[in-house]
Structure formats: structure tokens, C-alpha cells
PDB file of C-alpha atoms in Angstrom:
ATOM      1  CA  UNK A   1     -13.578  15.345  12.423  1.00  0.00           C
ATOM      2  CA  UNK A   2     -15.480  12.746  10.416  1.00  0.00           C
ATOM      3  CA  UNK A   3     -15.523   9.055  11.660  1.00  0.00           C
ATOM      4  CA  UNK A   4     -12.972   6.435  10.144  1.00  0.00           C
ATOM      5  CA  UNK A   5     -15.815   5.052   7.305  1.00  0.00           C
ATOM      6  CA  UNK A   6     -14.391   1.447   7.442  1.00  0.00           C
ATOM      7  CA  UNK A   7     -10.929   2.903   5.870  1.00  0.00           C
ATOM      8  CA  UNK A   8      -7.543   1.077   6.007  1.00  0.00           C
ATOM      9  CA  UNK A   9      -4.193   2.749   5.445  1.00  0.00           C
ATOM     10  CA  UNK A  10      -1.928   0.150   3.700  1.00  0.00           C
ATOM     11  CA  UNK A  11       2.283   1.358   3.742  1.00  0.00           C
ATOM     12  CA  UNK A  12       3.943  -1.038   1.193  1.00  0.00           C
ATOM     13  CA  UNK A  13       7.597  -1.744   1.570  1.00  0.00           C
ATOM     14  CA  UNK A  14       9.210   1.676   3.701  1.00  0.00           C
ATOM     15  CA  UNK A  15      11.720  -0.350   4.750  1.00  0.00           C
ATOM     16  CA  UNK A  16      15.366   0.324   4.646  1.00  0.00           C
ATOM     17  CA  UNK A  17      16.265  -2.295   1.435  1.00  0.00           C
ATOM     18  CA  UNK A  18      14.414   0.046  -0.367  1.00  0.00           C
ATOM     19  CA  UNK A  19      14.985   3.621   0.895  1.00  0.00           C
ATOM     20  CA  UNK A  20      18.239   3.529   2.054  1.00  0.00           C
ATOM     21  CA  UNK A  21      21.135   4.786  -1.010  1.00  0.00           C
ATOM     22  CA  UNK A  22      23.394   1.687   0.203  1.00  0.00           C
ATOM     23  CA  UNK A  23      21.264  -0.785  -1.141  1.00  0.00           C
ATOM     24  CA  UNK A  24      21.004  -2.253  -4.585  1.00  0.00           C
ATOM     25  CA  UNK A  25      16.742  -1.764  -4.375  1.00  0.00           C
ATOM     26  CA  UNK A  26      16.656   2.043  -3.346  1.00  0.00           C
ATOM     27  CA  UNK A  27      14.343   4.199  -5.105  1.00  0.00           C
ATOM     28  CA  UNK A  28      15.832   7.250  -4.692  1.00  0.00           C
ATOM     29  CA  UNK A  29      12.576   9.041  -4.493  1.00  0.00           C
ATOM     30  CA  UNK A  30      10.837   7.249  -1.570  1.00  0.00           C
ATOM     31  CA  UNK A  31      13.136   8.703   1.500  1.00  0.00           C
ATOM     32  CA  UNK A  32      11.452  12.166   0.089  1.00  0.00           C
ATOM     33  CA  UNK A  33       7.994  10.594   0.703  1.00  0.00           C
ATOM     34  CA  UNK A  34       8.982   9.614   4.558  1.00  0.00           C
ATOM     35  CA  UNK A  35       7.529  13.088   6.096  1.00  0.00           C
ATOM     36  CA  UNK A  36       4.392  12.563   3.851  1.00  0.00           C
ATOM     37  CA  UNK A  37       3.972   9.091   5.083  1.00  0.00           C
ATOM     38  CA  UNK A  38       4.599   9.946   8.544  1.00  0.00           C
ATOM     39  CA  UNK A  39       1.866  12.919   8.303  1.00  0.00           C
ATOM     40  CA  UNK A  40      -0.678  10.213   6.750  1.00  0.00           C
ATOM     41  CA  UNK A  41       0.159   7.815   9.626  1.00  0.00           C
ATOM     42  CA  UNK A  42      -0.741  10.545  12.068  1.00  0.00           C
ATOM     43  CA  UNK A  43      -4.070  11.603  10.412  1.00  0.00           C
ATOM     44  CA  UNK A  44      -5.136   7.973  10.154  1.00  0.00           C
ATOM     45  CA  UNK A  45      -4.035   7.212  14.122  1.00  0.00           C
ATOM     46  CA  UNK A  46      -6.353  10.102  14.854  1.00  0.00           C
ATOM     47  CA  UNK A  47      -9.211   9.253  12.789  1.00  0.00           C
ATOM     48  CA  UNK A  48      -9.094   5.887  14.205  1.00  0.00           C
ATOM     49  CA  UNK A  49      -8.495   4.256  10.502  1.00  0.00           C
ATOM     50  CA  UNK A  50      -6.535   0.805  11.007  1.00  0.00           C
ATOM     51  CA  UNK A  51      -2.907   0.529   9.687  1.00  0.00           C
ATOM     52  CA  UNK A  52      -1.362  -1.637   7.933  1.00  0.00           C
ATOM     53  CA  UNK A  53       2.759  -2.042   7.363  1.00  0.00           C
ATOM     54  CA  UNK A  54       3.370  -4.363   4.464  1.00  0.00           C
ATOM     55  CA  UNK A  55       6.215  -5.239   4.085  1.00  0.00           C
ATOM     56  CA  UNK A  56       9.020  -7.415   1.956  1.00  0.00           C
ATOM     57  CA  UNK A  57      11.262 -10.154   3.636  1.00  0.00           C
ATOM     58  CA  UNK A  58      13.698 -13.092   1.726  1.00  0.00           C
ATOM     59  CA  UNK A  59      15.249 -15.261   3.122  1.00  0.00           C
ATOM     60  CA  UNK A  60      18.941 -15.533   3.470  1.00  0.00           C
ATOM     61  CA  UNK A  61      19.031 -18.150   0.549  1.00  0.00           C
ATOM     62  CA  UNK A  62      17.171 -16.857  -1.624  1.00  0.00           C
ATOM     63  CA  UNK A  63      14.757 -19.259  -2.254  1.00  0.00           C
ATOM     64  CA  UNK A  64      11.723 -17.349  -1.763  1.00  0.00           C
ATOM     65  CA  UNK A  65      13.094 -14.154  -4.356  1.00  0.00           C
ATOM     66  CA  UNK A  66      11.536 -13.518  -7.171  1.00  0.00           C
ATOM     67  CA  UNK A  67      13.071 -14.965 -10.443  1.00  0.00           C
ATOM     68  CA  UNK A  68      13.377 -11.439 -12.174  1.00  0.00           C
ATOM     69  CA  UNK A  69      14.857  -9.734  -8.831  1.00  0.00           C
ATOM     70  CA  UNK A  70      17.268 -12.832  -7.967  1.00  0.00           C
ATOM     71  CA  UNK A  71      20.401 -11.476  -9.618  1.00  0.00           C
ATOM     72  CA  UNK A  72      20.473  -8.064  -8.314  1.00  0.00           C
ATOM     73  CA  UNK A  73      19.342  -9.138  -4.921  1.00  0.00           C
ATOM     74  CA  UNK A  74      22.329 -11.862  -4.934  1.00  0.00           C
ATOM     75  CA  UNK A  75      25.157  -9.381  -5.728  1.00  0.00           C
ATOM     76  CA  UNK A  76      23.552  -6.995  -3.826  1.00  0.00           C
ATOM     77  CA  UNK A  77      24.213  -7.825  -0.537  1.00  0.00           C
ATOM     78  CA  UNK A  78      20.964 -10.267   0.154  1.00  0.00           C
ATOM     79  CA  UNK A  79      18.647  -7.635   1.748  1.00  0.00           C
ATOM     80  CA  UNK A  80      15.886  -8.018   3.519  1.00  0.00           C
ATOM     81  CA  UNK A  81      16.447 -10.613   5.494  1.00  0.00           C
ATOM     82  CA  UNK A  82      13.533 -11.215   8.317  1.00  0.00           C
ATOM     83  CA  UNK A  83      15.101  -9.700  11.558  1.00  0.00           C
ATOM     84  CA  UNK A  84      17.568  -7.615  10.029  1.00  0.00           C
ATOM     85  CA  UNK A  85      18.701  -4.332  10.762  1.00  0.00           C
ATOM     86  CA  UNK A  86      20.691  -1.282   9.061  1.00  0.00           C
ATOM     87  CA  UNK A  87      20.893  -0.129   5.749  1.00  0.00           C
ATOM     88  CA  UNK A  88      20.001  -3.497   3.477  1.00  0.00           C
ATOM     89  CA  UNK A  89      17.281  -4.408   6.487  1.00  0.00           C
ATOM     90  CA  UNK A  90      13.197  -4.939   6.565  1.00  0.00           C
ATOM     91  CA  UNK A  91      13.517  -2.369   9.011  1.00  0.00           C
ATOM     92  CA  UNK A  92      11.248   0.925   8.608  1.00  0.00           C
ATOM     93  CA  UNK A  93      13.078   4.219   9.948  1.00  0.00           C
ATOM     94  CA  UNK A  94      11.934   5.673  13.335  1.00  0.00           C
ATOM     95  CA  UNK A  95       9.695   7.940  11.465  1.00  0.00           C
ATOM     96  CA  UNK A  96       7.222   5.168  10.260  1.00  0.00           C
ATOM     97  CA  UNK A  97       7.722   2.451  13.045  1.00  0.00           C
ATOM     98  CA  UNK A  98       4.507   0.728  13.857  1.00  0.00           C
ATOM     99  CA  UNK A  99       2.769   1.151  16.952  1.00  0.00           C
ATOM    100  CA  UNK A 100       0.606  -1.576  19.548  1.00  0.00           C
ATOM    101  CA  UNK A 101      -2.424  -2.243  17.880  1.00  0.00           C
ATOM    102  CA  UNK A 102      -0.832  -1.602  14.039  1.00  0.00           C
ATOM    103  CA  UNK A 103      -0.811  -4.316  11.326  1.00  0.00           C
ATOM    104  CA  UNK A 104       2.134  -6.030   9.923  1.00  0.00           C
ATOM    105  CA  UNK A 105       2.018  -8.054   7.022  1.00  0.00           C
ATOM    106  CA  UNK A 106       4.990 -10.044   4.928  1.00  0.00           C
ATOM    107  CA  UNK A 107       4.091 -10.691   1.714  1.00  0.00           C
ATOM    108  CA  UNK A 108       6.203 -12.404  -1.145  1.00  0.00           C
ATOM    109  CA  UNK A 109       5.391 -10.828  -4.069  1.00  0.00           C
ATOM    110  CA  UNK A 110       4.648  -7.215  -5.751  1.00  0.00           C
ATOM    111  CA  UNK A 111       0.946  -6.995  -4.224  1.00  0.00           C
ATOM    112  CA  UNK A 112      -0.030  -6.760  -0.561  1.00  0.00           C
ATOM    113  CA  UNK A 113      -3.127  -9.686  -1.180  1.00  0.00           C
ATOM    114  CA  UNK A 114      -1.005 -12.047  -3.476  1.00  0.00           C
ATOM    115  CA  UNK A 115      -0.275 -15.451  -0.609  1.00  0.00           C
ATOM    116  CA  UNK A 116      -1.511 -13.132   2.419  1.00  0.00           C
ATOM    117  CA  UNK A 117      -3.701 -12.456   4.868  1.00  0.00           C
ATOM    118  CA  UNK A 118      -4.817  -8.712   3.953  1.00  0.00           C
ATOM    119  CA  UNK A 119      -8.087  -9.658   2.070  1.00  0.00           C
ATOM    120  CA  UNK A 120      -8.951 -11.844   5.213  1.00  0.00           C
ATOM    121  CA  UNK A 121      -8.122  -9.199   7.878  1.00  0.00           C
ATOM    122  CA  UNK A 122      -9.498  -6.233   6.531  1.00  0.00           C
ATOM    123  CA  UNK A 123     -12.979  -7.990   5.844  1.00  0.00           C
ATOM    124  CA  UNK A 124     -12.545  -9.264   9.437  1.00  0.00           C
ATOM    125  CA  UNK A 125     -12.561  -5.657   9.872  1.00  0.00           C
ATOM    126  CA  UNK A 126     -15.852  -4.478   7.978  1.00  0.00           C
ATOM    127  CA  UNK A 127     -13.295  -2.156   5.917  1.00  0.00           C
ATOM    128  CA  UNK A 128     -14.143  -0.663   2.760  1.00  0.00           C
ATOM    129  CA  UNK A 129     -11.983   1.447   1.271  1.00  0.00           C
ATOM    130  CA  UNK A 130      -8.465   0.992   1.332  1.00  0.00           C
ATOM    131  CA  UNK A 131      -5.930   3.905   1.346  1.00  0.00           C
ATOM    132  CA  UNK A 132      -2.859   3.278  -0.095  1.00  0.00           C
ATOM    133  CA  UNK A 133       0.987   4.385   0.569  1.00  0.00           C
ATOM    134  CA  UNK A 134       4.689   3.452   0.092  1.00  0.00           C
ATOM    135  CA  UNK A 135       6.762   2.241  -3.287  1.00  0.00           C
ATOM    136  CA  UNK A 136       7.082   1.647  -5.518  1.00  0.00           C
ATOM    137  CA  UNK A 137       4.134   3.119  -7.473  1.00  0.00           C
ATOM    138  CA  UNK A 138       4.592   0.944 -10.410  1.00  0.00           C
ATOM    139  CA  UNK A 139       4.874  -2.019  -9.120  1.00  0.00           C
ATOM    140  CA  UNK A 140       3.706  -2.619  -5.516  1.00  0.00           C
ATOM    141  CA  UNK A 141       1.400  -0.097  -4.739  1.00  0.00           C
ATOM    142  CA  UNK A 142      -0.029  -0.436  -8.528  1.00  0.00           C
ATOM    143  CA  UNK A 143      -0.701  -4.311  -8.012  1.00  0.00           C
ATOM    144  CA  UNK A 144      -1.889  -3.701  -4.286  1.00  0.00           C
ATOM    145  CA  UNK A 145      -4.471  -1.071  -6.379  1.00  0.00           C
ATOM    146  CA  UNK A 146      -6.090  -2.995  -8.780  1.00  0.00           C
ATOM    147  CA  UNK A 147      -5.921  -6.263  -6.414  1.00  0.00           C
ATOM    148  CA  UNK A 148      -8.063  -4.188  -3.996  1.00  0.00           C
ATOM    149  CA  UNK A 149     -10.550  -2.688  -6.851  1.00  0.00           C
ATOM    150  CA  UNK A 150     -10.943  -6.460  -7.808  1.00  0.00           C
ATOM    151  CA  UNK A 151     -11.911  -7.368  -4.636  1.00  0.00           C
ATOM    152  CA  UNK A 152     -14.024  -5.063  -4.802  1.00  0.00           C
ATOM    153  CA  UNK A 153     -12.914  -2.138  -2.250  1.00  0.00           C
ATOM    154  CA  UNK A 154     -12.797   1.561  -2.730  1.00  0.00           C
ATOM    155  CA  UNK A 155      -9.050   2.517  -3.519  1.00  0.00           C
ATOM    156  CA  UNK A 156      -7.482   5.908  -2.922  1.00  0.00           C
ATOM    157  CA  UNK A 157      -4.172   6.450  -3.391  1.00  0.00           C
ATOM    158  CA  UNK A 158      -2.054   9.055  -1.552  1.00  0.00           C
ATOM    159  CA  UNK A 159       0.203  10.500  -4.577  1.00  0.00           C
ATOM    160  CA  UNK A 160       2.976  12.112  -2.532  1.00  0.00           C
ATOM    161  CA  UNK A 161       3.166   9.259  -0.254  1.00  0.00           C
ATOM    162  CA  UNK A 162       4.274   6.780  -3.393  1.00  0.00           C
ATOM    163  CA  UNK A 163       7.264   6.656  -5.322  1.00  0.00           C
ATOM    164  CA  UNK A 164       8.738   5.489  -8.893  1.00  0.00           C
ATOM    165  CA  UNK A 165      12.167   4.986 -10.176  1.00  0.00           C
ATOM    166  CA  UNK A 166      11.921   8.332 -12.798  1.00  0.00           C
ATOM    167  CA  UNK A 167       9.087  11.291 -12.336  1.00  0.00           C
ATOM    168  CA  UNK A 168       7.643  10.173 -16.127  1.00  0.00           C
ATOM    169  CA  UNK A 169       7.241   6.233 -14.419  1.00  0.00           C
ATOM    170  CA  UNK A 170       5.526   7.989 -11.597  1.00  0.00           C
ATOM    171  CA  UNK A 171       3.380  10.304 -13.927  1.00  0.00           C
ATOM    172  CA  UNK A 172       1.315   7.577 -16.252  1.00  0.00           C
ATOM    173  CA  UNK A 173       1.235   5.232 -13.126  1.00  0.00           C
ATOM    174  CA  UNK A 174      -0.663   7.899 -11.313  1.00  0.00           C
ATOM    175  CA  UNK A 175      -3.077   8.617 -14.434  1.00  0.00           C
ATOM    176  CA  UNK A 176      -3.611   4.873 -15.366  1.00  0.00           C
ATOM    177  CA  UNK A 177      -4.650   4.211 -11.197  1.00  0.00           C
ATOM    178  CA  UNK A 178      -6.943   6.940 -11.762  1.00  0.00           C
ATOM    179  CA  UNK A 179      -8.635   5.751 -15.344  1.00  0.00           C
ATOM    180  CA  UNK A 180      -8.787   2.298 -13.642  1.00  0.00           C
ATOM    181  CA  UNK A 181     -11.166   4.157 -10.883  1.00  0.00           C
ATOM    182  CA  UNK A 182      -8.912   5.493  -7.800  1.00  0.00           C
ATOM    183  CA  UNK A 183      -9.451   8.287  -5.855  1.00  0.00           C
ATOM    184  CA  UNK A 184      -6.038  10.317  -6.318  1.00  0.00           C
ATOM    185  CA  UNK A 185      -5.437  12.526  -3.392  1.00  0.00           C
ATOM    186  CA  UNK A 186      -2.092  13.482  -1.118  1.00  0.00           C
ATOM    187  CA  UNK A 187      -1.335  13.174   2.506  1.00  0.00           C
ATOM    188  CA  UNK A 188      -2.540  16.937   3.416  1.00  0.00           C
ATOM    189  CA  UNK A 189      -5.955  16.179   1.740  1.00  0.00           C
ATOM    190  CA  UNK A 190      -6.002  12.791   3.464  1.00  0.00           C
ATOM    191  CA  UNK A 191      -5.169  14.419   6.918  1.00  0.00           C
ATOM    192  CA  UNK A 192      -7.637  17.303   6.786  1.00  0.00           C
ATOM    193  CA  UNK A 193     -10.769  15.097   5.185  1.00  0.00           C
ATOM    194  CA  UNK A 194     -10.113  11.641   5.727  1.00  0.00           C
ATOM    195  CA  UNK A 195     -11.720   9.670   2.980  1.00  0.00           C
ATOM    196  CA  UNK A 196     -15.393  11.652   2.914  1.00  0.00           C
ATOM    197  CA  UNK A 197     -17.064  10.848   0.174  1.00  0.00           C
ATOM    198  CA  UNK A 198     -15.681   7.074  -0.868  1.00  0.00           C
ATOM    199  CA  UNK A 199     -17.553   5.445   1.934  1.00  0.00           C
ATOM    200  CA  UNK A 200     -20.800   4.802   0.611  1.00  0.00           C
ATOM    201  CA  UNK A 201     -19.580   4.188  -2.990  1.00  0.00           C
ATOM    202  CA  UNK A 202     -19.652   0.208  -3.042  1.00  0.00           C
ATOM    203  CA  UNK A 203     -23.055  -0.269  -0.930  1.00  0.00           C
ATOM    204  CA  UNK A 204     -24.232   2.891  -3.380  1.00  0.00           C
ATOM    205  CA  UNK A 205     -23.205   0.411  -6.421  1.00  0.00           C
ATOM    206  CA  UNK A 206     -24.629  -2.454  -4.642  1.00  0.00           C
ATOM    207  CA  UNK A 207     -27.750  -1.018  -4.049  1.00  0.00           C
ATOM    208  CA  UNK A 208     -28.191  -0.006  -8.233  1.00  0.00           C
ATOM    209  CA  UNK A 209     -27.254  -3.357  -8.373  1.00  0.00           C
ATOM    210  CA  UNK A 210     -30.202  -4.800  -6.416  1.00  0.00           C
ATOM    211  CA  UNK A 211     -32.145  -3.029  -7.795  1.00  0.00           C
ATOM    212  CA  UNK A 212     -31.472  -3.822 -11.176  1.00  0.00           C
ATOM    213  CA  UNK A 213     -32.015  -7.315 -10.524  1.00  0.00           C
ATOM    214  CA  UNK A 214     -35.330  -7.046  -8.339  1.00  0.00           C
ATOM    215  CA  UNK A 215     -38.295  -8.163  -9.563  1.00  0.00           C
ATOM    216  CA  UNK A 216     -40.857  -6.034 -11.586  1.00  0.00           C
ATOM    217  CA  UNK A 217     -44.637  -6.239 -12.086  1.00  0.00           C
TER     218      UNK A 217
END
């Protein structure tokens, strides 16, 4: 098995506010995706890849919602709410629960570096290449992507692990991701190679870089 090559796995928002049918945020897709998730959390415990649980909480008064998501949240019941529990809860089902030793991260908006720690932590970590999970494609795990490719980590993106509102939404997602520069791949891929081949792609561009600016004569 090949070593962990500075990799992260990043889960955005499997939490029950967003999986579970009761709730005014499902995507009815993602509860499909837990198995696949759960397979990619396994393969990264055993590679010895870091993981990271992002996740979404508001608080009970809304203050801290977004101004587009306000309504709908407001007659929706208020989920999310840090500490909560059941079907309208932060809470991530059995299947995905974090372990001693995992990441958890809140953040307030769509991407998983916008007003948090990530950036700092996975640096702190010598990571490189950031492996990315969880819904919804278009939104979270889409700003998450091209956050971490301007930040300049190697991005791959675990297809049947994400999840959009309609399969079109999910479609052009995946295909702009990939013209941006992702690595598209799925949890069995993930589990059986890891990320082999991404890991010297940055110092690789580095290096042309240093190159390229070294002095001649």
C-alpha cells in the first residue's frame, strides 16, 4: 500500500440538515453517497491520510445564516443548530461519525477555507493534496475546490462521494472541476490507489518554476 503523500480527506456537510428527507435542506441524492463516503473514510484511516469533517452550524437566531438561505432555513424548522440532534441536526449518521484523532471544522459559508482554520491546519500538516467529499457538489464542495487549487493544493475529487440537487447539476459541475484542473476519481479508485500520482505535482510545477526564473550565462 503506498504511503499517505501529504493527502487530506475533506467531508463537507454529511450531516443530518442536509441528508435527512425531513428537512427543508435535503439533497435527496447525498444519503445514496453515505456507503461511498464511509468506504473513502476507511481507505483514508488505513492509509494514514488525515480527515477532516466540515461541517455547517447556525445559530438558533439566525444571525449567522446566509442572506439567500435565511427564508427557507426560518420556515424550515431552524436546522443546524450547534449541539443538536435528530433529523434537522449537525449531526453526521453513525456511518460517518468521526473518530479520536479526526478533524472537525465549522465553517459559515459555502467553502471549507472561507473564515476557518483549514488553510492553517492542513499546512500545519505539510499536506498537499486535498481529497474532497460530501454535498453539495455545486456549491460546497465546488467552492472548497477551487479555494484549495487557489491556494495552491492538488485537488481530487471523489465523484460518487458528492452530490447535486438534479443528475444534469451534478454532470457540468463534475466536468467544469475537471477543466479547472481536478483529478476526478470515485471512492473504489481512491481506496485501492490512494492518490498515486498527484503527490509530486505542485513541487514538479515548482521546480519548472525555479527553473524558469534561475539565472543563465
Amino acid at each position: 500500500m503506498s504511503q499517505p503523500a501529504n493527502a487530506a480527506l475533506i467531508l463537507i456537510d454529511m450531516e443530518m440538515g442536509f441528508l435527512s428527507p425531513q428537512s427543508a435542506h435535503c439533497i435527496p441524492s447525498a444519503a445514496k453517497t453515505v456507503p461511498n463516503c464511509q468506504r473513502a473514510i476507511a481507505a483514508a484511516r488505513k492509509r494514514g491520510i488525515p480527515i477532516f469533517f466540515v461541517i455547517r452550524q447556525y445559530r438558533p437566531d439566525g444571525s449567522d445564516v446566509e442572506i439567500t438561505r435565511y427564508p427557507e432555513w426560518a420556515a424550515g424548522g431552524r436546522a443546524m443548530a450547534p449541539g443538536s440532534s435528530g433529523p434537522l441536526s449537525c449531526q453526521m449518521p453513525p456511518e460517518l461519525a468521526p473518530q479520536a484523532g479526526d478533524f472537525i471544522i465549522v465553517k459559515p459559508r459555502w467553502s471549507a477555507f472561507f473564515q476557518t482554520q483549514l488553510d492553517l491546519m492542513l499546512r500545519r500538516l505539510d499536506i498537499e493534496t486535498v481529497v474532497l467529499a460530501g454535498t453539495t457538489t455545486p456549491n460546497c464542495v465546488r467552492t472548497t475546490c477551487y479555494d484549495a487549487n487557489a491556494l495552491d493544493y492538488n485537488v481530487m475529487v471523489l465523484e460518487d462521494c458528492t452530490s447535486s440537487k438534479t443528475d444534469e447539476i451534478q454532470r457540468v459541475n463534475i466536468e467544469d472541476m475537471a477543466r479547472m484542473g481536478a483529478t476526478i476519481a470515485d471512492s473504489v479508485t481512491f481506496e485501492a490507489r490512494g492518490v498515486e500520482g498527484m503527490e509530486n505535482l505542485r513541487r514538479q510545477v515548482h521546480a519548472k518554476a525555479c527553473e524558469s526564473c534561475a539565472p543563465r550565462g
